[in-house]
């Protein structure tokens, strides 16, 4: 095979397409293709804007998948409605294995309870391929912030009800639920500022428009490592990489709050079983490649690379869990 070829096509924030890989590098291992699959480029939709954690994982995964399958993997960023827009696009796509979605539990497990009509049913409209990562959320402030600790932030919030803010990648995201849960546990009134993805939210955090950002570790790892943001807490004890020494909410007196975020790949329901298995094998092999593992751990997440059956089981369990929490917080989005 020829040397690796890359090119990027940028078509706008909500519909950007990135062609990451055309065939593999010389000497790279390629999975044995099925007799009729894949014969053309595969589209991997990221239902959030470029610049966030979902987009970063999608690009990283797509690059390795292209090498393994010998076919181009095209990333399309279709942002909107807390991830529902891009996810619904895949739910309605032809079930042939050529259109996939890299989604997360905030979309697949939370949104069906939060939105009156998310546009898709995660269990009826999709077949699971593989979970990719598991990580806590991280709560960060800009380096110039007066809040040196979570205690400082909470103290300010208690003194100025409804004035101290937290930004998230959007309404109904796991980050939104984490902030709402924090406020409920501490009896505080916090100002939620939702964005259309982690990228825009991060820009406003750095610009001083919001006090704190709750997001996935990959979204802010480089900023954290370079000292541009300060981490106040993580929401789960499984933090690794740059965030492994950041104290959890539990360790800082916020009891019974343990929130894990994860990314997973799904195909439309009805995709042929042999293609589901081929894609799952390719995705798990790509996710466990040394380059991907090193990068994901550096970003503060762990590689999972599960089977379709394991991801399906996890999704069903989380739908039950999050529906109860959403109800207890009295949250809904029309």
Short mmCIF file of C-alpha atoms in Angstrom, two decimals, residues 4-8 18-22 55 58-63 72-75:
data_model
loop_
_atom_site.label_atom_id
_atom_site.label_comp_id
_atom_site.label_asym_id
_atom_site.label_seq_id
_atom_site.Cartn_x
_atom_site.Cartn_y
_atom_site.Cartn_z
CA UNK A 4 -0.57 7.36 4.51
CA UNK A 5 -2.55 10.14 2.83
CA UNK A 6 -4.48 12.68 4.83
CA UNK A 7 -6.60 15.64 4.00
CA UNK A 8 -9.18 17.63 5.91
CA UNK A 18 -13.08 15.56 8.14
CA UNK A 19 -11.53 12.95 5.85
CA UNK A 20 -8.90 11.52 8.14
CA UNK A 21 -7.50 8.47 6.44
CA UNK A 22 -7.35 7.16 2.90
CA UNK A 55 -14.81 15.05 18.19
CA UNK A 58 -13.82 10.32 16.79
CA UNK A 59 -10.77 11.62 14.91
CA UNK A 60 -8.38 9.42 16.86
CA UNK A 61 -10.49 6.32 16.30
CA UNK A 62 -11.17 7.07 12.64
CA UNK A 63 -7.50 7.39 11.85
CA UNK A 72 -11.57 6.10 4.27
CA UNK A 73 -13.36 6.97 7.50
CA UNK A 74 -15.09 10.34 7.22
CA UNK A 75 -15.99 12.30 10.35
#
